Short mmCIF file of C-alpha atoms and ligand atoms in Angstrom, two decimals:
data_model
loop_
_atom_site.label_atom_id
_atom_site.label_comp_id
_atom_site.label_asym_id
_atom_site.label_seq_id
_atom_site.Cartn_x
_atom_site.Cartn_y
_atom_site.Cartn_z
CA MET A 236 190.00 59.39 92.18
CA ALA A 237 186.68 59.76 93.99
CA ARG A 238 185.68 62.78 91.96
CA LYS A 239 182.10 63.32 90.95
CA ALA A 240 181.82 63.47 87.15
CA GLY A 241 182.50 67.01 85.98
CA ARG A 242 183.34 68.32 89.47
CA ARG A 243 186.34 70.57 89.16
CA VAL A 244 188.27 72.19 91.97
CA TYR A 245 189.28 75.77 91.24
CA LEU A 246 192.31 76.81 93.26
CA ASP A 247 193.49 79.77 91.20
CA HIS A 248 191.74 82.77 92.76
CA ASN A 249 194.94 84.84 92.56
CA ALA A 250 194.79 84.56 88.77
CA THR A 251 191.06 85.33 88.60
CA ALA A 252 188.38 84.71 91.19
CA PRO A 253 185.04 83.29 90.03
CA LEU A 254 182.40 85.99 89.60
CA ARG A 255 180.52 86.52 92.86
CA PRO A 256 176.73 86.20 92.54
CA GLN A 257 176.32 89.75 93.91
CA ALA A 258 178.70 91.08 91.24
CA ARG A 259 176.95 89.15 88.50
CA GLN A 260 173.59 90.56 89.59
CA ALA A 261 174.98 94.11 89.72
CA ALA A 262 176.42 93.82 86.20
CA LEU A 263 173.26 92.23 84.80
CA SER A 264 171.02 94.96 86.14
CA CYS A 265 173.16 97.59 84.35
CA LEU A 266 172.63 95.82 81.04
CA GLU A 267 168.93 96.69 81.23
CA GLY A 268 169.51 100.43 80.70
CA PRO A 269 171.39 102.32 77.98
CA GLY A 270 172.81 105.11 80.18
CA ASN A 271 176.17 106.79 79.70
CA ALA A 272 177.26 108.07 83.11
CA SER A 273 178.16 111.45 81.58
CA SER A 274 174.71 112.07 80.05
CA VAL A 275 172.33 114.46 81.78
CA HIS A 276 169.08 112.62 81.00
CA ALA A 277 167.40 110.12 83.31
CA GLU A 278 169.22 107.09 81.88
CA GLY A 279 172.55 108.87 82.22
CA ARG A 280 171.76 109.91 85.78
CA ALA A 281 170.83 106.32 86.63
CA ALA A 282 174.18 105.10 85.24
CA ARG A 283 175.96 107.86 87.19
CA ALA A 284 174.24 106.80 90.41
CA ILE A 285 175.34 103.18 89.88
CA LEU A 286 178.88 104.28 89.12
CA GLU A 287 179.12 106.49 92.20
CA ARG A 288 177.69 103.79 94.45
CA ALA A 289 180.34 101.41 93.11
CA ARG A 290 183.01 104.05 93.69
CA THR A 291 181.97 104.34 97.34
CA HIS A 292 182.20 100.57 97.85
CA VAL A 293 185.62 100.41 96.21
CA ALA A 294 186.80 103.37 98.29
CA HIS A 295 185.70 101.61 101.49
CA LEU A 296 187.68 98.53 100.51
CA ALA A 297 190.83 100.69 100.37
CA GLY A 298 189.94 102.87 103.36
CA ALA A 299 189.82 105.92 101.09
CA GLU A 300 187.38 108.66 100.08
CA SER A 301 185.21 107.92 97.06
CA ARG A 302 186.38 110.97 95.12
CA CYS A 303 189.90 109.49 95.34
CA VAL A 304 188.95 106.41 93.28
CA VAL A 305 189.82 106.56 89.58
CA PHE A 306 188.25 103.70 87.65
CA THR A 307 190.48 102.07 85.03
CA SER A 308 190.42 98.96 82.83
CA GLY A 309 192.30 96.96 85.46
CA ALA A 310 195.25 97.12 87.80
CA THR A 311 197.80 97.13 85.00
CA GLU A 312 196.33 100.38 83.71
CA ALA A 313 196.02 101.75 87.25
CA LEU A 314 199.73 101.04 87.79
CA ALA A 315 200.65 102.62 84.46
CA LEU A 316 198.68 105.70 85.52
CA GLY A 317 200.27 105.88 88.96
CA LEU A 318 203.83 105.15 87.91
CA HIS A 319 204.56 108.59 86.47
CA PRO A 320 207.57 110.65 87.53
CA SER A 321 205.73 113.94 87.98
CA PRO A 322 202.23 113.57 89.39
CA GLU A 323 200.42 116.69 90.51
CA MET A 324 200.11 116.61 94.29
CA ASP A 325 197.84 119.30 95.74
CA GLY A 326 198.58 121.75 92.95
CA GLN A 327 202.35 121.14 92.76
CA PHE A 328 204.20 118.79 90.43
CA ALA A 329 206.20 116.32 92.53
CA GLN A 330 209.19 115.59 90.30
CA CYS A 331 210.60 112.10 90.96
CA ASP A 332 213.86 110.96 89.39
CA ILE A 333 213.76 107.24 89.95
CA LEU A 334 211.40 104.39 90.71
CA LEU A 335 212.53 102.08 93.52
CA ALA A 336 210.58 98.82 93.37
CA SER A 337 210.86 95.66 95.43
CA ALA A 338 212.24 92.81 93.32
CA VAL A 339 209.08 90.76 93.90
CA GLU A 340 206.62 93.29 92.44
CA HIS A 341 204.26 92.18 89.70
CA PRO A 342 205.58 92.67 86.14
CA ALA A 343 203.00 95.47 85.77
CA VAL A 344 205.15 97.43 88.25
CA LEU A 345 208.55 96.15 87.19
CA ARG A 346 207.95 97.54 83.69
CA GLY A 347 208.43 100.95 85.30
CA HIS A 348 205.90 102.51 82.95
CA ARG A 349 206.60 106.22 82.48
CA PHE A 350 209.75 106.21 84.62
CA ALA A 351 212.98 106.42 82.64
CA GLU A 352 215.01 104.98 85.53
CA MET A 353 214.25 102.15 87.94
CA GLU A 354 216.14 100.23 90.60
CA THR A 355 214.96 97.00 92.22
CA LEU A 356 215.30 96.37 95.93
CA ALA A 357 216.32 93.07 97.50
CA VAL A 358 214.00 90.86 99.53
CA ASP A 359 214.93 88.34 102.22
CA SER A 360 214.71 84.56 101.86
CA ARG A 361 211.03 84.64 102.80
CA GLY A 362 210.31 87.21 100.12
CA ARG A 363 209.86 90.30 102.31
CA LEU A 364 211.26 93.62 101.19
CA ASP A 365 214.63 94.33 102.81
CA LEU A 366 213.99 97.64 104.58
CA ASP A 367 217.72 98.29 105.01
CA ALA A 368 218.15 98.04 101.25
CA LEU A 369 215.29 100.51 100.81
CA GLU A 370 216.73 102.92 103.35
CA SER A 371 220.20 102.88 101.85
CA ALA A 372 218.80 103.43 98.32
CA LEU A 373 216.66 106.32 99.58
CA LYS A 374 219.68 107.86 101.36
CA ARG A 375 221.91 107.46 98.32
CA HIS A 376 219.44 109.13 96.00
CA ALA A 377 218.52 111.88 98.49
CA ALA A 378 222.24 112.66 98.96
CA ALA A 379 222.50 113.09 95.19
CA GLY A 380 219.49 115.43 95.28
CA ARG A 381 217.25 112.86 93.63
CA ARG A 382 213.72 112.15 94.69
CA ALA A 383 212.26 108.63 94.44
CA MET A 384 208.91 107.00 94.06
CA VAL A 385 208.81 103.71 95.96
CA ALA A 386 206.63 100.81 94.80
CA VAL A 387 205.89 98.12 97.36
CA MET A 388 203.04 95.65 97.03
CA ALA A 389 200.77 94.84 99.95
CA ALA A 390 200.97 91.08 99.37
CA ASN A 391 202.82 89.03 96.81
CA ASN A 392 200.74 87.31 94.15
CA GLU A 393 202.89 84.15 94.06
CA THR A 394 203.74 83.51 97.72
CA GLY A 395 201.04 85.56 99.46
CA VAL A 396 203.78 87.03 101.67
CA LEU A 397 202.75 90.38 103.20
CA GLN A 398 205.10 93.27 102.64
CA PRO A 399 206.07 95.90 105.21
CA VAL A 400 204.21 98.69 103.43
CA ALA A 401 203.70 101.04 106.38
CA GLU A 402 207.37 100.73 107.42
CA ALA A 403 208.50 101.30 103.84
CA ALA A 404 206.23 104.35 103.65
CA ARG A 405 207.68 105.74 106.88
CA LEU A 406 211.23 105.44 105.52
CA SER A 407 210.13 106.91 102.20
CA ARG A 408 208.49 109.93 103.88
CA ALA A 409 211.71 110.60 105.81
CA HIS A 410 213.41 110.98 102.42
CA ASP A 411 210.60 112.94 100.74
CA ALA A 412 209.77 109.99 98.45
CA LEU A 413 206.31 109.17 97.09
CA VAL A 414 204.85 105.70 97.64
CA LEU A 415 202.71 103.47 95.45
CA CYS A 416 201.24 100.26 96.82
CA ASP A 417 199.96 97.52 94.53
CA ALA A 418 197.19 96.08 96.69
CA VAL A 419 195.66 93.80 94.03
CA GLN A 420 196.07 90.56 95.97
CA ALA A 421 195.58 91.98 99.44
CA ALA A 422 192.28 93.69 98.67
CA GLY A 423 189.32 91.81 100.05
CA ARG A 424 191.64 89.38 101.86
CA MET A 425 193.01 91.66 104.57
CA LYS A 426 192.10 95.05 105.94
CA LEU A 427 193.44 97.95 103.93
CA ASP A 428 193.53 101.54 105.07
CA MET A 429 195.36 104.01 102.89
CA SER A 430 195.80 106.54 105.64
CA VAL A 431 197.29 103.97 108.02
CA LEU A 432 199.58 102.66 105.28
CA ASP A 433 200.39 106.28 104.37
CA VAL A 434 200.82 105.62 100.66
CA ASP A 435 200.08 108.08 97.86
CA PHE A 436 198.67 105.65 95.30
CA LEU A 437 197.13 102.20 95.56
CA SER A 438 196.08 99.84 92.76
CA LEU A 439 193.13 97.44 92.77
CA SER A 440 191.75 94.89 90.32
CA ALA A 441 188.11 93.81 90.15
CA HIS A 442 188.62 90.27 88.87
CA LYS A 443 190.81 89.25 91.80
CA ILE A 444 187.97 89.88 94.25
CA GLY A 445 185.12 88.32 92.32
CA GLY A 446 184.23 91.16 89.96
CA LEU A 447 184.52 91.17 86.20
CA GLN A 448 187.77 91.20 84.27
CA GLY A 449 188.57 94.57 82.69
CA ALA A 450 187.94 96.86 85.67
CA GLY A 451 190.27 98.21 88.29
CA ALA A 452 191.13 101.41 90.10
CA LEU A 453 193.92 103.71 91.05
CA VAL A 454 193.13 105.06 94.51
CA LEU A 455 194.67 108.37 95.52
CA ALA A 456 195.54 109.35 99.07
CA ARG A 457 193.89 112.74 98.57
CA ALA A 458 191.58 114.21 95.98
CA GLY A 459 194.25 116.83 95.24
CA HIS A 460 196.55 114.12 93.89
CA ARG A 461 196.35 114.03 90.13
CA PRO A 462 198.34 111.43 88.23
CA LEU A 463 199.08 112.65 84.71
CA ALA A 464 196.35 111.16 82.49
CA MET A 465 197.54 108.70 79.86
CA LEU A 466 194.53 109.02 77.60
CA ALA A 467 193.35 112.32 76.17
CA GLY A 468 189.65 112.70 75.46
CA GLY A 469 186.59 113.41 77.53
CA GLY A 470 186.77 114.65 81.11
CA GLN A 471 185.67 111.38 82.73
CA GLU A 472 187.01 110.42 86.14
CA ARG A 473 187.59 114.13 86.93
CA GLY A 474 189.92 114.44 83.97
CA ARG A 475 192.21 111.73 85.32
CA ARG A 476 191.17 108.96 82.93
CA ALA A 477 189.41 109.78 79.69
CA GLY A 478 186.94 107.34 78.13
CA THR A 479 183.37 106.30 78.88
CA GLU A 480 183.32 104.32 82.10
CA ASN A 481 182.46 100.62 81.90
CA VAL A 482 179.42 100.91 84.16
CA PRO A 483 178.48 97.19 84.34
CA ALA A 484 182.06 96.20 85.21
CA CYS A 485 182.35 99.03 87.76
CA ALA A 486 179.01 98.03 89.29
CA ALA A 487 180.22 94.44 89.61
CA PHE A 488 183.50 95.72 91.09
CA GLY A 489 181.54 97.72 93.68
CA ALA A 490 179.32 94.77 94.58
CA ALA A 491 182.33 92.44 94.88
CA ALA A 492 184.15 95.00 97.03
CA ALA A 493 181.16 95.46 99.34
CA THR A 494 180.69 91.69 99.75
CA ALA A 495 184.40 91.03 100.28
CA LEU A 496 184.58 93.79 102.87
CA ALA A 497 181.47 92.62 104.74
CA ASP A 498 182.89 89.07 104.96
CA LEU A 499 186.53 90.04 105.45
CA GLU A 500 187.14 88.71 108.96
CA THR A 501 185.07 85.53 108.76
CA GLU A 502 186.48 84.69 105.34
CA ALA A 503 190.07 85.26 106.47
CA LEU A 504 189.55 82.75 109.29
CA ARG A 505 187.72 80.25 107.09
CA LEU A 506 190.25 80.46 104.26
CA SER A 507 193.33 80.30 106.44
CA ALA A 508 191.94 77.14 108.07
CA LEU A 509 191.32 75.60 104.62
CA ARG A 510 194.68 76.73 103.29
CA ASP A 511 196.56 75.46 106.35
CA ARG A 512 194.89 72.05 106.10
CA LEU A 513 195.59 71.83 102.37
CA GLU A 514 199.22 72.75 102.93
CA ARG A 515 199.67 70.43 105.92
CA GLU A 516 198.06 67.40 104.29
CA ILE A 517 200.11 67.75 101.10
CA VAL A 518 203.37 68.37 102.96
CA ASP A 519 202.74 65.52 105.43
CA SER A 520 201.79 62.95 102.82
CA LEU A 521 204.47 63.56 100.20
CA PRO A 522 208.23 63.73 100.57
CA GLY A 523 210.26 66.63 99.14
CA VAL A 524 207.66 69.41 99.41
CA ARG A 525 208.38 72.88 100.78
CA VAL A 526 206.20 75.89 101.47
CA MET A 527 207.72 79.06 100.03
CA GLY A 528 207.58 82.06 102.35
CA ALA A 529 206.74 79.80 105.32
CA GLY A 530 207.25 81.63 108.56
CA ALA A 531 206.41 85.02 107.07
CA GLU A 532 202.99 86.59 107.49
CA ARG A 533 200.97 85.57 104.46
CA LEU A 534 197.57 86.14 102.91
CA PRO A 535 195.07 83.63 104.30
CA ASN A 536 194.27 82.15 100.88
CA THR A 537 197.62 81.54 99.18
CA THR A 538 200.28 78.86 99.29
CA LEU A 539 203.24 78.40 96.99
CA LEU A 540 204.58 74.85 97.19
CA THR A 541 207.71 73.51 95.57
CA PHE A 542 208.10 69.84 94.76
CA GLU A 543 211.56 68.35 94.53
CA ASP A 544 212.27 66.51 91.30
CA VAL A 545 209.08 67.75 89.63
CA ARG A 546 208.57 70.21 86.81
CA ALA A 547 205.79 72.60 87.72
CA GLU A 548 204.25 72.72 84.26
CA THR A 549 204.00 68.90 84.14
CA LEU A 550 202.29 68.90 87.52
CA VAL A 551 199.89 71.67 86.48
CA ILE A 552 198.85 69.70 83.39
CA ALA A 553 198.51 66.40 85.25
CA LEU A 554 196.41 68.06 87.96
CA ASP A 555 194.28 69.80 85.36
CA LEU A 556 193.50 66.39 83.87
CA ALA A 557 192.57 65.25 87.37
CA GLY A 558 190.15 68.19 87.68
CA ILE A 559 192.26 70.54 89.79
CA SER A 560 192.97 74.06 88.51
CA ILE A 561 196.16 75.60 89.84
CA SER A 562 198.99 77.56 88.29
CA SER A 563 202.75 77.44 88.20
CA GLY A 564 204.56 80.57 89.31
CA SER A 565 202.62 83.77 88.82
CA ALA A 566 200.93 82.67 85.57
CA CYS A 567 199.29 86.05 85.10
CA SER A 568 199.46 85.61 81.37
CA SER A 569 198.82 81.90 81.71
CA GLY A 570 200.41 79.42 79.42
CA LYS A 571 203.73 81.23 79.64
CA VAL A 572 206.38 79.05 81.24
CA GLY A 573 209.32 80.89 82.70
CA ALA A 574 211.38 81.09 85.85
CA SER A 575 209.67 82.96 88.65
CA HIS A 576 211.38 86.30 89.32
CA VAL A 577 209.90 86.14 92.84
CA LEU A 578 211.64 82.86 93.69
CA ALA A 579 214.83 84.11 92.04
CA ALA A 580 214.71 87.22 94.27
CA MET A 581 214.22 84.93 97.29
CA GLN A 582 217.33 83.04 96.12
CA VAL A 583 215.47 79.75 95.91
CA PRO A 584 217.78 77.26 94.13
CA ALA A 585 216.75 76.55 90.53
CA GLU A 586 216.04 72.86 91.23
CA TRP A 587 213.40 73.89 93.76
CA ALA A 588 212.08 76.89 91.85
CA GLY A 589 211.33 74.72 88.81
CA GLY A 590 208.80 72.71 90.79
CA ALA A 591 206.82 75.61 92.27
CA ILE A 592 203.06 75.71 92.00
CA ARG A 593 200.60 78.16 93.49
CA LEU A 594 197.29 77.23 95.08
CA SER A 595 194.99 80.12 95.87
CA LEU A 596 191.58 79.81 97.48
CA GLY A 597 188.71 82.24 97.75
CA TRP A 598 185.02 82.81 98.31
CA SER A 599 183.98 79.69 96.34
CA SER A 600 186.42 77.31 98.08
CA CYS A 601 185.13 74.69 100.51
CA GLU A 602 186.27 71.66 102.54
CA ASP A 603 185.49 69.30 99.64
CA ASP A 604 187.91 71.23 97.43
CA VAL A 605 190.67 70.59 99.94
CA ASP A 606 189.83 66.88 100.19
CA LEU A 607 189.76 66.44 96.42
CA ALA A 608 192.92 68.46 95.88
CA VAL A 609 194.88 66.54 98.52
CA GLU A 610 193.72 63.24 97.05
CA ALA A 611 194.78 64.35 93.57
CA PHE A 612 198.20 65.53 94.72
CA ARG A 613 198.82 62.20 96.48
CA LYS A 614 198.10 60.33 93.25
CA VAL A 615 199.64 62.65 90.70
CA VAL A 616 202.89 63.79 92.31
CA PRO A 617 204.50 60.30 92.60
CA ARG A 618 203.47 59.65 88.99
CA VAL A 619 205.09 62.76 87.52
CA ARG A 620 208.04 62.89 89.91
CA GLY A 621 211.39 62.52 88.19
CA ARG A 622 209.76 61.67 84.87
CA SER A 623 209.51 65.22 83.58
CA ILE A 624 212.96 66.12 84.90
CA ARG A 625 214.54 63.16 83.08
CA ALA A 626 212.65 64.05 79.92
CA ALA A 627 213.99 67.64 79.98
N1 LIG B 1572 199.36 93.33 90.47
C1 LIG B 1572 199.30 92.10 90.98
C2 LIG B 1572 199.94 91.81 92.32
C3 LIG B 1572 198.64 91.09 90.29
O1 LIG B 1572 198.59 89.84 90.82
C4 LIG B 1572 198.07 91.38 89.03
C5 LIG B 1572 197.43 90.31 88.23
O2 LIG B 1572 197.67 89.15 88.46
C6 LIG B 1572 198.13 92.70 88.54
C7 LIG B 1572 198.79 93.64 89.29
C8 LIG B 1572 197.49 93.08 87.24
O3 LIG B 1572 196.08 93.14 87.38
P1 LIG B 1572 195.08 93.23 86.13
O4 LIG B 1572 194.85 91.84 85.67
O5 LIG B 1572 193.83 93.85 86.70
O6 LIG B 1572 195.70 94.11 85.11
#
């Protein structure tokens, strides 16, 4: 393969995006000072100023007010904080009896967290939440005097398929349900506005947008919304999340959010052109390849391809050796090989689902990456095809 020595192609932004230079710079400058953002002295005030600037940038990314951003250690923690059956909403506890979650949510939602009861909702063959299924579940629970919290992600991490969040929120409101939107993959890749979406809680993760790992946020629709804190301790984050804030990681999160937001429209166009070419050239040059979620509105950077007669994990390893980094299925806790619950929910037959790999582009992706990736797929797929299936 015509690959320059050492040149790797990173097509796994949905797992973790490379650190943006602006985020790196923001984190590095925090390491110069010792300040704790809760201290009253000059160093503390400097850390506080950095933290609040980051909060404003993160709020803008979600179309929310800065005081509605609660910094956490990542989206998993943000989701655990938001998925509580009795959050305080403007001074009143909103008691929810059940969590209704689309079947394609991330495992961090499907764990249900502090909910004792959860029901999953069907999606269609393209992986979009079935709004009729949501409405009938809402009606059934409302008729039994039960209130729901509905979890619907903005965009799926495996397929990139956009979910009908605003429509789901409208149905939920009509049945007095609360709504949580996991916007981890959509953030920085499409416009988000909490008030337009009309959701109560929204989760974000810094490392998916080019910040550092270990930072995220739960964004609240209004400052009067108070999820029940999971950690007892100091009064950080307005008493909603105890523990000294990770100022360098939050600063990097803020810088990544500001950069992603400033470049949102141009990057969406650039990435969708790269992604479409990548997809087209692979599909056109190899037999037995399908695009999952094709025909649905998708994120501009993501494609989930399935290869007939190929085992995804064999392909991932062979491509890794050829210098191309991709993942099979969701691969959030990489290395784990298991059937994708997203493809199962889309009723993709097992023989197709077993050969599914995800390519996700981002700020560091360029035309050369597409050329090199296509070239590698053309070489590697015929080599691994059938072999791994027969071996299994
Ligand atoms: N939600 C979605 C859609 C994700 O893709 C991920 C991570 O892949 C998470 C939540 C968890 O994010 P974090 O790694 O910040 O805990």
